Tab-separated table of C-alpha atoms in Angstrom:
chain	number	residue	atom	x	y	z
A	1	MET	CA	0.175	0.099	-0.152
A	2	ASN	CA	1.538	3.056	-1.289
A	3	LEU	CA	0.166	5.916	1.326
A	4	ALA	CA	2.117	8.609	-0.887
A	5	TRP	CA	0.084	7.819	-3.831
A	6	VAL	CA	-2.830	8.139	-1.780
A	7	SER	CA	-2.276	11.404	-0.522
A	8	ALA	CA	-1.128	12.732	-4.079
A	9	ASN	CA	-4.292	11.671	-5.665
A	10	TRP	CA	-6.571	12.241	-2.791
A	11	PRO	CA	-8.547	14.597	-4.783
A	12	ARG	CA	-9.203	12.503	-7.432
A	13	ILE	CA	-10.013	9.618	-5.003
A	14	TRP	CA	-12.445	11.884	-3.189
A	15	ASP	CA	-14.031	12.968	-6.324
A	16	LEU	CA	-14.398	9.589	-7.892
A	17	THR	CA	-16.187	8.810	-5.045
A	18	VAL	CA	-18.442	10.959	-4.819
A	19	GLN	CA	-19.427	10.220	-8.372
A	20	HIS	CA	-19.644	7.087	-7.485
A	21	ALA	CA	-21.979	7.803	-4.221
A	22	LEU	CA	-24.293	9.664	-6.548
A	23	ILE	CA	-24.489	6.965	-9.544
A	24	ALA	CA	-25.642	4.463	-6.422
A	25	LEU	CA	-27.979	6.808	-5.159
A	26	VAL	CA	-30.289	7.210	-7.915
A	27	PRO	CA	-30.780	3.853	-8.525
A	28	VAL	CA	-31.529	2.952	-4.945
A	29	VAL	CA	-34.048	5.405	-4.461
A	30	LEU	CA	-35.784	4.750	-7.825
A	31	SER	CA	-35.734	0.785	-6.924
A	32	LEU	CA	-37.687	1.302	-3.679
A	33	VAL	CA	-40.152	3.695	-5.595
A	34	ILE	CA	-41.075	1.244	-8.334
A	35	ALA	CA	-40.820	-1.824	-6.462
A	36	VAL	CA	-43.179	-0.671	-3.796
A	37	PRO	CA	-46.329	-0.382	-6.358
A	38	ILE	CA	-45.013	-3.616	-8.041
A	39	GLY	CA	-44.885	-5.679	-5.153
A	40	TRP	CA	-48.121	-4.222	-3.849
A	41	ALA	CA	-49.966	-5.182	-7.148
A	42	SER	CA	-48.087	-8.534	-6.714
A	43	HIS	CA	-49.493	-8.932	-3.208
A	44	ARG	CA	-53.447	-8.054	-4.320
A	45	SER	CA	-53.709	-9.796	-7.496
A	46	ARG	CA	-53.037	-13.558	-8.448
A	47	LEU	CA	-52.345	-12.565	-12.019
A	48	ALA	CA	-49.765	-9.787	-11.500
A	49	ARG	CA	-48.075	-12.512	-9.047
A	50	ARG	CA	-47.444	-14.788	-11.523
A	51	THR	CA	-46.270	-12.260	-14.227
A	52	LEU	CA	-44.343	-9.680	-12.587
A	53	LEU	CA	-42.812	-11.878	-10.165
A	54	PRO	CA	-40.722	-14.299	-12.671
A	55	PHE	CA	-40.360	-11.318	-15.128
A	56	SER	CA	-38.659	-9.242	-12.390
A	57	SER	CA	-36.360	-12.615	-11.780
A	58	ILE	CA	-35.589	-12.819	-15.469
A	59	LEU	CA	-34.395	-9.230	-15.219
A	60	TYR	CA	-32.062	-9.865	-12.703
A	61	ALA	CA	-30.243	-12.629	-14.670
A	62	VAL	CA	-29.570	-10.607	-17.641
A	63	PRO	CA	-25.405	-9.883	-17.319
A	64	SER	CA	-24.499	-6.452	-16.257
A	65	LEU	CA	-21.907	-5.389	-18.947
A	66	PRO	CA	-24.241	-6.191	-22.034
A	67	LEU	CA	-27.147	-4.332	-20.725
A	68	PHE	CA	-24.815	-0.959	-20.189
A	69	VAL	CA	-23.540	-1.610	-23.309
A	70	LEU	CA	-27.103	-2.330	-25.167
A	71	LEU	CA	-28.829	0.332	-23.260
A	72	PRO	CA	-27.701	3.090	-25.389
A	73	VAL	CA	-29.168	1.492	-28.405
A	74	ILE	CA	-32.557	1.227	-26.591
A	75	LEU	CA	-32.639	4.828	-24.602
A	76	GLY	CA	-30.773	6.848	-27.174
A	77	THR	CA	-28.560	8.063	-24.715
A	78	ARG	CA	-24.527	8.358	-25.568
A	79	ILE	CA	-22.564	5.565	-24.829
A	80	LEU	CA	-20.504	7.609	-22.112
A	81	ASP	CA	-23.574	8.610	-20.554
A	82	PRO	CA	-23.959	7.695	-16.783
A	83	VAL	CA	-27.709	7.600	-17.495
A	84	ASN	CA	-27.082	3.931	-18.708
A	85	VAL	CA	-25.895	2.831	-15.694
A	86	VAL	CA	-28.350	4.378	-13.155
A	87	VAL	CA	-31.148	2.656	-15.623
A	88	ALA	CA	-29.042	-0.410	-15.515
A	89	LEU	CA	-28.841	-0.520	-12.071
A	90	THR	CA	-32.387	0.644	-11.356
A	91	VAL	CA	-33.585	-2.689	-13.281
A	92	TYR	CA	-31.327	-4.776	-10.779
A	93	GLY	CA	-32.612	-2.906	-8.004
A	94	VAL	CA	-36.285	-3.481	-8.873
A	95	ALA	CA	-35.639	-7.048	-9.670
A	96	LEU	CA	-33.922	-7.642	-6.536
A	97	LEU	CA	-36.964	-5.725	-4.447
A	98	VAL	CA	-39.922	-6.963	-6.137
A	99	ARG	CA	-40.333	-9.900	-4.315
A	100	THR	CA	-39.302	-8.994	-0.857
A	101	ALA	CA	-41.937	-6.121	-1.188
A	102	ALA	CA	-44.694	-8.767	-2.382
A	103	ASP	CA	-43.712	-10.956	0.626
A	104	ALA	CA	-43.537	-7.882	2.947
A	105	PHE	CA	-47.013	-6.927	1.982
A	106	ASP	CA	-48.476	-10.517	2.389
A	107	THR	CA	-47.123	-10.346	6.440
A	108	VAL	CA	-49.131	-7.694	6.874
A	109	GLY	CA	-51.822	-9.410	8.638
A	110	LEU	CA	-55.016	-9.911	6.946
A	111	ALA	CA	-56.594	-9.202	10.662
A	112	THR	CA	-54.931	-5.945	10.856
A	113	ARG	CA	-55.827	-4.665	7.307
A	114	ASP	CA	-59.386	-5.824	8.186
A	115	ASP	CA	-59.813	-3.878	11.055
A	116	ALA	CA	-58.543	-0.866	9.484
A	117	LEU	CA	-61.047	-1.185	7.075
A	118	ALA	CA	-63.423	-1.354	9.742
A	119	HIS	CA	-62.651	1.302	11.560
A	120	GLY	CA	-63.280	3.748	8.477
A	121	HIS	CA	-59.736	3.695	6.702
A	122	SER	CA	-60.095	4.043	2.955
A	123	PRO	CA	-58.702	1.792	0.549
A	124	GLY	CA	-55.688	4.134	-0.059
A	125	GLN	CA	-55.454	5.360	3.814
A	126	VAL	CA	-55.060	1.390	4.411
A	127	PHE	CA	-52.118	1.210	2.048
A	128	TRP	CA	-50.193	4.667	3.647
A	129	ARG	CA	-51.044	4.476	6.767
A	130	VAL	CA	-51.200	0.532	7.564
A	131	ALA	CA	-49.649	-1.630	4.951
A	132	LEU	CA	-46.875	0.403	3.973
A	133	PRO	CA	-45.456	1.202	7.339
A	134	LEU	CA	-45.795	-2.194	8.628
A	135	ALA	CA	-43.982	-3.753	5.424
A	136	GLY	CA	-41.702	-1.190	6.196
A	137	PRO	CA	-39.077	-3.528	8.619
A	138	ALA	CA	-38.893	-6.224	5.414
A	139	LEU	CA	-38.710	-3.498	2.724
A	140	LEU	CA	-35.863	-1.958	4.792
A	141	ALA	CA	-33.936	-5.291	4.682
A	142	GLY	CA	-34.365	-5.703	1.242
A	143	LEU	CA	-33.362	-2.013	0.402
A	144	ARG	CA	-30.085	-2.774	2.248
A	145	VAL	CA	-29.294	-5.656	0.250
A	146	VAL	CA	-30.089	-3.318	-2.855
A	147	SER	CA	-28.093	-0.662	-1.597
A	148	ALA	CA	-24.921	-2.917	-1.131
A	149	SER	CA	-25.078	-4.769	-4.524
A	150	THR	CA	-25.705	-1.548	-6.271
A	151	LEU	CA	-22.573	0.144	-4.803
A	152	SER	CA	-20.603	-2.824	-6.239
A	153	LEU	CA	-22.599	-2.684	-9.412
A	154	VAL	CA	-21.540	0.691	-10.319
A	155	SER	CA	-17.415	-0.206	-10.560
A	156	VAL	CA	-18.517	-2.493	-13.624
A	157	GLY	CA	-19.824	1.019	-15.324
A	158	ALA	CA	-15.821	1.928	-15.318
A	159	LEU	CA	-15.108	-0.781	-18.039
A	160	ILE	CA	-17.255	1.562	-20.525
A	161	GLY	CA	-16.135	4.789	-19.224
A	162	VAL	CA	-18.356	5.922	-16.612
A	163	PRO	CA	-16.283	7.598	-13.762
A	164	SER	CA	-16.699	5.665	-10.256
A	165	LEU	CA	-14.675	3.872	-7.739
A	166	GLY	CA	-14.226	1.341	-10.299
A	167	TYR	CA	-11.738	3.342	-12.383
A	168	PHE	CA	-9.319	2.159	-10.056
A	169	PHE	CA	-9.461	-1.282	-10.693
A	170	THR	CA	-9.201	-0.995	-14.385
A	171	ASP	CA	-6.496	1.249	-13.926
A	172	GLY	CA	-4.426	-0.294	-11.043
A	173	TYR	CA	-4.903	-3.679	-13.366
A	174	ARG	CA	-3.498	-2.340	-16.184
A	175	ARG	CA	-0.620	-0.319	-14.310
A	176	ALA	CA	-0.591	-3.745	-12.170
A	177	PHE	CA	-0.362	-1.257	-9.231
A	178	PRO	CA	-2.104	-2.991	-6.251
A	179	THR	CA	-2.722	0.136	-4.224
A	180	GLU	CA	-5.028	1.902	-6.665
A	181	ILE	CA	-6.768	-1.606	-6.730
A	182	TRP	CA	-7.003	-1.502	-3.116
A	183	VAL	CA	-8.018	2.245	-2.698
A	184	GLY	CA	-10.859	1.217	-5.371
A	185	ILE	CA	-11.920	-2.102	-2.524
A	186	ILE	CA	-11.732	-0.019	0.330
A	187	GLY	CA	-13.624	2.985	-1.010
A	188	THR	CA	-16.398	0.757	-2.402
A	189	VAL	CA	-16.808	-0.849	1.146
A	190	VAL	CA	-16.971	2.375	3.185
A	191	LEU	CA	-19.270	3.598	0.855
A	192	ALA	CA	-21.393	0.490	1.313
A	193	ALA	CA	-20.959	0.638	4.983
A	194	VAL	CA	-22.056	4.594	4.755
A	195	PHE	CA	-25.201	3.626	2.964
A	196	ASP	CA	-26.011	0.898	5.137
A	197	LEU	CA	-25.887	3.095	8.369
A	198	VAL	CA	-27.859	5.903	6.571
A	199	LEU	CA	-30.468	3.670	5.926
A	200	VAL	CA	-30.994	1.983	9.375
A	201	ALA	CA	-30.724	5.454	10.615
A	202	ILE	CA	-33.942	6.476	8.336
A	203	GLY	CA	-35.080	3.139	9.496
A	204	ARG	CA	-35.138	4.117	12.829
A	205	VAL	CA	-36.674	7.789	12.556
A	206	LEU	CA	-39.700	6.188	10.321
A	207	LEU	CA	-40.341	2.922	12.179
A	208	PRO	CA	-39.682	3.655	15.549
A	209	TRP	CA	-42.232	0.737	16.855
A	210	VAL	CA	-39.572	-1.822	15.693
A	211	ARG	CA	-37.079	-0.747	18.424
A	212	ALA	CA	-39.398	-0.278	21.106
A	213	THR	CA	-41.431	-3.527	20.714
A	214	ASP	CA	-37.722	-5.448	20.057
A	215	ARG	CA	-36.633	-4.400	23.558
A	216	THR	CA	-39.751	-5.597	25.296
A	217	ARG	CA	-39.645	-9.143	23.699
A	218	ALA	CA	-35.802	-9.393	24.543
B	1	MET	CA	-81.176	2.254	16.727
B	2	ILE	CA	-80.219	-1.302	14.528
B	3	ARG	CA	-82.601	-2.726	12.673
B	4	PHE	CA	-82.215	-5.826	10.130
B	5	GLU	CA	-84.911	-6.518	7.833
B	6	HIS	CA	-85.251	-9.964	6.130
B	7	VAL	CA	-81.602	-10.076	5.534
B	8	ASN	CA	-80.102	-12.836	3.568
B	9	LYS	CA	-76.285	-13.835	2.934
B	10	THR	CA	-75.672	-16.791	0.412
B	11	TYR	CA	-72.149	-16.718	-0.620
B	12	PRO	CA	-71.525	-17.773	-4.507
B	13	ASP	CA	-70.848	-21.177	-3.690
B	14	GLY	CA	-74.312	-21.550	-2.049
B	15	THR	CA	-73.128	-21.425	1.498
B	16	VAL	CA	-76.096	-19.826	3.258
B	17	ALA	CA	-74.024	-17.964	6.249
B	18	VAL	CA	-77.539	-16.158	7.124
B	19	ALA	CA	-80.933	-17.414	5.925
B	20	ASP	CA	-83.651	-14.766	6.620
B	21	PHE	CA	-82.830	-12.673	9.850
B	22	SER	CA	-84.727	-9.688	11.075
B	23	LEU	CA	-84.069	-7.725	14.292
B	24	GLU	CA	-84.597	-4.593	15.850
B	25	VAL	CA	-82.289	-3.078	18.667
B	26	PRO	CA	-83.584	0.246	20.376
B	27	SER	CA	-81.501	2.526	21.020
B	28	HIS	CA	-79.100	2.870	24.123
B	29	GLN	CA	-79.961	-1.204	24.727
B	30	VAL	CA	-77.931	-4.106	24.591
B	31	ALA	CA	-78.476	-6.797	22.162
B	32	VAL	CA	-76.307	-9.954	22.498
B	33	LEU	CA	-76.264	-12.594	19.720
B	34	LEU	CA	-75.658	-15.798	21.164
B	35	GLY	CA	-74.055	-18.920	19.091
B	36	SER	CA	-71.490	-21.409	18.475
B	37	SER	CA	-68.972	-20.614	15.969
B	38	GLY	CA	-70.333	-20.634	12.388
B	39	CYS	CA	-73.633	-19.776	13.153
B	40	GLY	CA	-73.457	-16.400	11.332
B	41	LYS	CA	-73.225	-14.031	14.354
B	42	THR	CA	-70.197	-12.280	13.324
B	43	THR	CA	-71.735	-12.109	9.612
B	44	LEU	CA	-74.687	-10.214	10.833
B	45	MET	CA	-72.798	-7.985	12.680
B	46	ARG	CA	-70.633	-6.979	9.999
B	47	MET	CA	-73.496	-6.442	7.493
B	48	VAL	CA	-73.932	-3.188	10.091
B	49	ASN	CA	-70.593	-1.247	8.797
B	50	ARG	CA	-70.775	-2.838	5.391
B	51	MET	CA	-67.882	-5.210	6.133
B	52	VAL	CA	-70.337	-7.752	4.395
B	53	GLU	CA	-73.206	-7.090	2.071
B	54	PRO	CA	-76.098	-8.744	2.234
B	55	THR	CA	-77.469	-10.725	-0.717
B	56	SER	CA	-81.192	-9.364	0.185
B	57	GLY	CA	-82.657	-7.160	2.676
B	58	ASP	CA	-81.664	-4.358	4.286
B	59	VAL	CA	-80.084	-3.097	7.311
B	60	TRP	CA	-81.068	0.302	9.047
B	61	ILE	CA	-79.236	2.248	11.637
B	62	ASP	CA	-81.196	5.154	13.091
B	63	ASP	CA	-82.969	6.561	10.063
B	64	ASP	CA	-80.202	5.703	7.645
B	65	ARG	CA	-80.225	2.511	5.340
B	66	VAL	CA	-76.632	1.372	5.333
B	67	SER	CA	-76.192	0.639	1.596
B	68	ASP	CA	-77.488	4.293	0.935
B	69	LEU	CA	-73.972	5.388	2.832
B	70	ASP	CA	-70.699	5.747	2.144
B	71	PRO	CA	-68.961	2.810	3.536
B	72	VAL	CA	-66.007	4.787	4.927
B	73	LYS	CA	-68.273	7.573	6.278
B	74	LEU	CA	-70.452	4.976	7.970
B	75	ARG	CA	-67.681	2.904	9.450
B	76	ARG	CA	-66.451	6.069	11.244
B	77	ARG	CA	-69.464	6.871	12.828
B	78	ILE	CA	-69.707	3.117	14.408
B	79	GLY	CA	-67.598	1.760	16.928
B	80	TYR	CA	-66.009	-1.434	16.766
B	81	VAL	CA	-64.173	-3.619	18.797
B	82	MET	CA	-62.971	-7.208	17.864
B	83	GLN	CA	-61.543	-9.982	19.714
B	84	SER	CA	-57.908	-9.566	19.224
B	85	GLY	CA	-58.335	-5.735	20.028
B	86	GLY	CA	-57.451	-5.572	16.595
B	87	LEU	CA	-55.144	-2.409	17.401
B	88	LEU	CA	-52.574	-0.980	14.680
B	89	PRO	CA	-49.056	-2.873	16.258
B	90	HIS	CA	-47.060	0.107	14.627
B	91	ARG	CA	-49.125	2.908	16.340
B	92	SER	CA	-48.760	3.959	20.004
B	93	THR	CA	-51.928	3.424	22.582
B	94	ILE	CA	-52.653	7.196	22.491
B	95	ASP	CA	-52.482	6.834	18.349
B	96	ASN	CA	-54.150	4.354	18.254
B	97	VAL	CA	-57.300	5.491	20.247
B	98	ALA	CA	-57.050	8.898	18.163
B	99	THR	CA	-57.064	6.776	14.658
B	100	VAL	CA	-61.083	7.705	13.647
B	101	PRO	CA	-61.277	11.455	15.175
B	102	LEU	CA	-57.942	11.740	12.638
B	103	LEU	CA	-59.422	9.836	10.083
B	104	GLY	CA	-62.531	12.103	10.373
B	105	GLY	CA	-60.408	15.220	10.065
B	106	SER	CA	-59.235	16.164	13.546
B	107	THR	CA	-56.516	17.971	14.027
B	108	ARG	CA	-53.977	16.173	15.932
B	109	ARG	CA	-53.687	18.196	18.800
B	110	ALA	CA	-57.755	17.899	19.243
B	111	ALA	CA	-57.836	14.017	18.593
B	112	HIS	CA	-54.893	13.453	21.023
B	113	ALA	CA	-56.785	15.094	23.787
B	114	ARG	CA	-59.899	13.342	22.894
B	115	ALA	CA	-57.959	10.157	23.117
B	116	ARG	CA	-56.355	11.060	27.035
B	117	GLU	CA	-59.920	11.574	27.967
B	118	LEU	CA	-60.997	8.104	26.686
B	119	LEU	CA	-57.528	6.440	28.353
B	120	GLU	CA	-58.834	7.802	31.462
B	121	LEU	CA	-62.667	6.940	30.869
B	122	VAL	CA	-61.472	3.173	30.204
B	123	GLY	CA	-59.529	3.524	33.703
B	124	LEU	CA	-56.020	3.514	32.103
B	125	PRO	CA	-53.074	5.193	33.433
B	126	GLU	CA	-51.670	7.896	31.494
B	127	SER	CA	-48.324	5.916	31.305
B	128	VAL	CA	-49.725	3.633	28.491
B	129	ALA	CA	-50.414	6.033	26.078
B	130	ARG	CA	-46.701	5.913	24.601
B	131	ARG	CA	-46.593	1.977	24.689
B	132	TYR	CA	-47.272	-0.129	21.570
B	133	PRO	CA	-50.103	-2.832	21.640
B	134	SER	CA	-47.406	-5.360	21.957
B	135	GLN	CA	-46.535	-3.877	25.149
B	136	LEU	CA	-49.661	-4.063	26.874
B	137	SER	CA	-51.244	-6.777	28.812
B	138	GLY	CA	-54.501	-8.672	27.082
B	139	GLY	CA	-57.148	-6.844	29.662
B	140	GLN	CA	-55.007	-3.170	28.701
B	141	ARG	CA	-55.077	-3.867	24.718
B	142	GLN	CA	-59.016	-4.530	25.011
B	143	ARG	CA	-59.751	-1.425	27.302
B	144	VAL	CA	-57.887	0.355	24.419
B	145	GLY	CA	-59.597	-1.175	22.187
B	146	VAL	CA	-62.882	0.089	23.497
B	147	ALA	CA	-61.867	3.514	24.161
B	148	ARG	CA	-60.930	3.510	19.944
B	149	ALA	CA	-64.062	2.501	19.525
B	150	LEU	CA	-65.640	5.548	21.563
B	151	ALA	CA	-62.999	8.126	20.248
B	152	ALA	CA	-65.637	9.522	17.728
B	153	ASP	CA	-68.584	9.237	19.801
B	154	PRO	CA	-70.345	6.810	17.805
B	155	ASN	CA	-74.187	6.241	18.949
B	156	ILE	CA	-73.709	2.537	17.936
B	157	LEU	CA	-70.976	-0.265	19.231
B	158	LEU	CA	-70.537	-3.352	17.526
B	159	MET	CA	-68.505	-5.775	20.159
B	160	ASP	CA	-67.424	-8.867	18.275
B	161	GLU	CA	-66.461	-11.325	21.472
B	162	PRO	CA	-64.343	-8.318	22.769
B	163	PHE	CA	-63.313	-10.489	25.749
B	164	GLY	CA	-62.925	-13.887	24.537
B	165	ALA	CA	-59.166	-13.763	24.431
B	166	VAL	CA	-58.541	-12.881	27.936
B	167	ASP	CA	-58.153	-14.942	31.024
B	168	PRO	CA	-61.333	-15.394	32.977
B	169	VAL	CA	-60.389	-13.212	35.674
B	170	VAL	CA	-59.876	-10.411	34.088
B	171	ARG	CA	-62.889	-11.295	31.613
B	172	ASN	CA	-65.294	-10.682	34.701
B	173	GLU	CA	-63.165	-7.940	35.487
B	174	LEU	CA	-64.279	-6.271	31.850
B	175	GLN	CA	-67.623	-7.438	31.719
B	176	ALA	CA	-68.216	-5.518	34.827
B	177	TRP	CA	-66.568	-2.678	33.893
B	178	LEU	CA	-68.702	-2.204	30.294
B	179	LEU	CA	-71.840	-2.708	32.298
B	180	GLN	CA	-70.732	0.649	34.467
B	181	ILE	CA	-69.829	2.622	31.467
B	182	GLN	CA	-72.830	1.641	29.197
B	183	ASP	CA	-74.747	2.935	32.854
B	184	GLU	CA	-73.136	6.080	32.136
B	185	LEU	CA	-72.684	6.233	28.187
B	186	ALA	CA	-76.080	4.559	27.034
B	187	LYS	CA	-74.767	3.507	23.464
B	188	THR	CA	-76.833	0.963	21.294
B	189	ILE	CA	-74.618	-2.321	21.659
B	190	LEU	CA	-74.807	-5.291	19.515
B	191	PHE	CA	-72.439	-7.901	20.937
B	192	VAL	CA	-71.478	-11.239	19.712
B	193	THR	CA	-70.583	-13.796	21.964
B	194	HIS	CA	-70.496	-17.656	22.391
B	195	ASP	CA	-70.047	-17.474	26.021
B	196	VAL	CA	-73.582	-18.067	27.862
B	197	ASP	CA	-72.536	-16.421	31.288
B	198	GLU	CA	-71.742	-13.375	29.124
B	199	ALA	CA	-74.731	-13.121	27.296
B	200	PHE	CA	-76.850	-13.341	30.223
B	201	LEU	CA	-74.846	-11.039	32.067
B	202	LEU	CA	-74.993	-8.122	29.278
B	203	GLY	CA	-77.692	-8.724	27.285
B	204	GLN	CA	-81.166	-6.929	27.661
B	205	GLU	CA	-82.410	-8.761	24.837
B	206	VAL	CA	-80.506	-12.358	23.939
B	207	LEU	CA	-80.821	-14.133	20.909
B	208	VAL	CA	-79.734	-17.912	20.669
B	209	LEU	CA	-78.791	-18.592	17.030
B	210	ARG	CA	-78.419	-21.613	15.109
B	211	THR	CA	-76.492	-22.260	12.022
B	212	GLY	CA	-77.311	-19.635	9.239
B	213	ALA	CA	-78.441	-17.342	11.965
B	214	GLU	CA	-81.958	-18.942	12.548
B	215	VAL	CA	-83.072	-17.476	15.851
B	216	ALA	CA	-83.978	-20.324	18.193
B	217	GLN	CA	-85.006	-18.124	20.934
B	218	GLN	CA	-85.157	-14.311	21.430
B	219	GLY	CA	-85.767	-12.460	24.937
B	220	THR	CA	-84.582	-11.029	27.959
B	221	PRO	CA	-81.759	-13.812	30.111
B	222	ALA	CA	-84.728	-14.330	32.486
B	223	GLU	CA	-87.134	-15.610	30.028
B	224	ILE	CA	-84.681	-18.198	28.220
B	225	LEU	CA	-83.248	-19.533	31.444
B	226	LEU	CA	-87.145	-19.942	32.713
B	227	GLU	CA	-88.501	-21.263	29.118
B	228	PRO	CA	-86.187	-22.676	26.967
B	229	ALA	CA	-87.916	-22.575	23.384
B	230	ASP	CA	-86.419	-26.135	22.819
B	231	ASP	CA	-83.789	-28.724	23.299
B	232	PHE	CA	-81.258	-26.792	21.145
B	233	VAL	CA	-81.741	-23.878	23.536
B	234	HIS	CA	-82.112	-26.001	26.491
B	235	HIS	CA	-78.773	-27.806	25.610
B	236	PHE	CA	-76.894	-24.923	24.594
B	237	ILE	CA	-77.528	-22.447	27.640
B	238	GLY	CA	-76.226	-25.309	29.652
B	239	GLY	CA	-78.559	-27.853	30.062
B	240	SER	CA	-78.903	-29.861	33.257
B	241	ARG	CA	-76.608	-27.307	34.648
B	242	ARG	CA	-79.266	-24.614	35.134
B	243	HIS	CA	-81.795	-27.157	36.785
B	244	LEU	CA	-80.646	-26.094	40.342
B	245	HIS	CA	-81.738	-26.755	43.803
B	246	THR	CA	-80.390	-26.358	47.403
B	247	GLU	CA	-79.125	-29.005	49.997
B	248	VAL	CA	-77.749	-28.452	53.150
B	249	ARG	CA	-73.957	-30.272	53.506
B	250	ASP	CA	-72.111	-29.970	56.437
B	251	GLY	CA	-74.448	-27.144	57.974
B	252	ARG	CA	-74.261	-24.875	54.927
B	253	ARG	CA	-77.082	-24.560	52.460
B	254	LEU	CA	-75.676	-25.170	48.716
B	255	VAL	CA	-77.092	-24.578	45.427
B	256	VAL	CA	-76.396	-27.919	43.325
B	257	ASP	CA	-77.336	-28.601	39.743
B	258	ALA	CA	-79.207	-31.658	38.909
B	259	ASP	CA	-75.882	-34.022	38.158
B	260	GLY	CA	-75.240	-33.191	42.274
B	261	ARG	CA	-72.401	-30.562	41.081
B	262	VAL	CA	-72.299	-27.616	43.872
B	263	ALA	CA	-73.113	-24.449	42.038
B	264	GLY	CA	-72.752	-21.930	44.899
B	265	VAL	CA	-73.740	-21.096	48.261
B	266	ALA	CA	-77.371	-19.801	49.074
B	267	THR	CA	-77.095	-16.869	51.192
B	268	ASP	CA	-80.871	-16.556	52.064
B	269	PRO	CA	-80.706	-18.824	55.007
B	270	THR	CA	-84.910	-19.219	55.168
B	271	GLY	CA	-85.276	-20.243	51.790
B	272	PRO	CA	-87.116	-23.116	51.041
B	273	ALA	CA	-85.349	-26.219	51.349
């Protein structure tokens, strides 16, 4: 590990870390926003479950590199446009999260939903005030997986020239310079840890009953 | 007032949950639907707040036919207590009690003030307000369930085996307490239970139901106890357990049933032997 190189290149490392984080952040947020309605539909309708869930599993099986190369053709974007990576990673995130979301809604007790209806929640209020918050803990667990997976997949974008910490892998490998590769690895791991901590913190704020009731059971 | 007019509920597969049921529960009275599970008593109750739509017939509350009302608004003006307590597990006690006023458009401050009044009315200490349902005892949960049902000050309360899931000591306590607050509040209550003693304790009018919500007998507890309409009712309310006589054993006058089991102590020392 050549620390002199690290300090000499710090501004570049910081710059690529920020880019990496931004490219990862958008797909993580979009995955949640897109997967929740699809998961809800799959929970509500047998037809949706039979079509949407297998389709999302197939999407996840598409290899990432060809997808990065293919998307500019489909979307009409430039090959170096970060949008390609963002769209591809959103596809993977949604694929990962849809089944979790459907299962999360399944676990919200029928009795609880029935009770909410009987007390005068409209169907929309049942979703926003009851089903979504109660699915929250499982959705959060799924989102943490999506976040880690997305942060590591962003690196692949470096192969098609979209700047991220992945650049240090390709460049370090090309120059046979292990320090650079280590910087890429450590940077990605640290980013993944930070994302995870932020998600957990958001969960604590939005899902306060989870901790309170866990303490009771323990 | 709650009125059922010839309601029938037949499911698409041909199952008849309710054959032909009529009943009027006058305002401020407690009517109990008593029957075993599967007799259709819960189905009847859920027709009042349109959680179940009758296949034919009408249900009225006060002067409104429920099928003419918007189901969401209708449900907000009827208090409902379920067996499980049915509280929202992710909301604190006070938020659970404030649910219906909040849905009805009250401000958070007003709804919470109302919820605090109700927690006091149902005899719960201030300290439970911030707890979640899973942190409460079974008896406390049922009290919160009743507080929530009363929060929007409905004329009508539907209670579906509300004390079925708590132990007998707590159940007796909750029954006595319900009678006490009913003295004060005078709601129109439709109460569903399979517990004969509970039905006779709480109901001014009791309906013994058989399968298909067919009324085997309707009357005051005393009428049903003294003159069971048929063998079904006789057995359902306890059969020989209800035929009591007194006997002197070891110098005490005991009340004994037809099989010789002791049912209690006679406190009237000059009563007939």
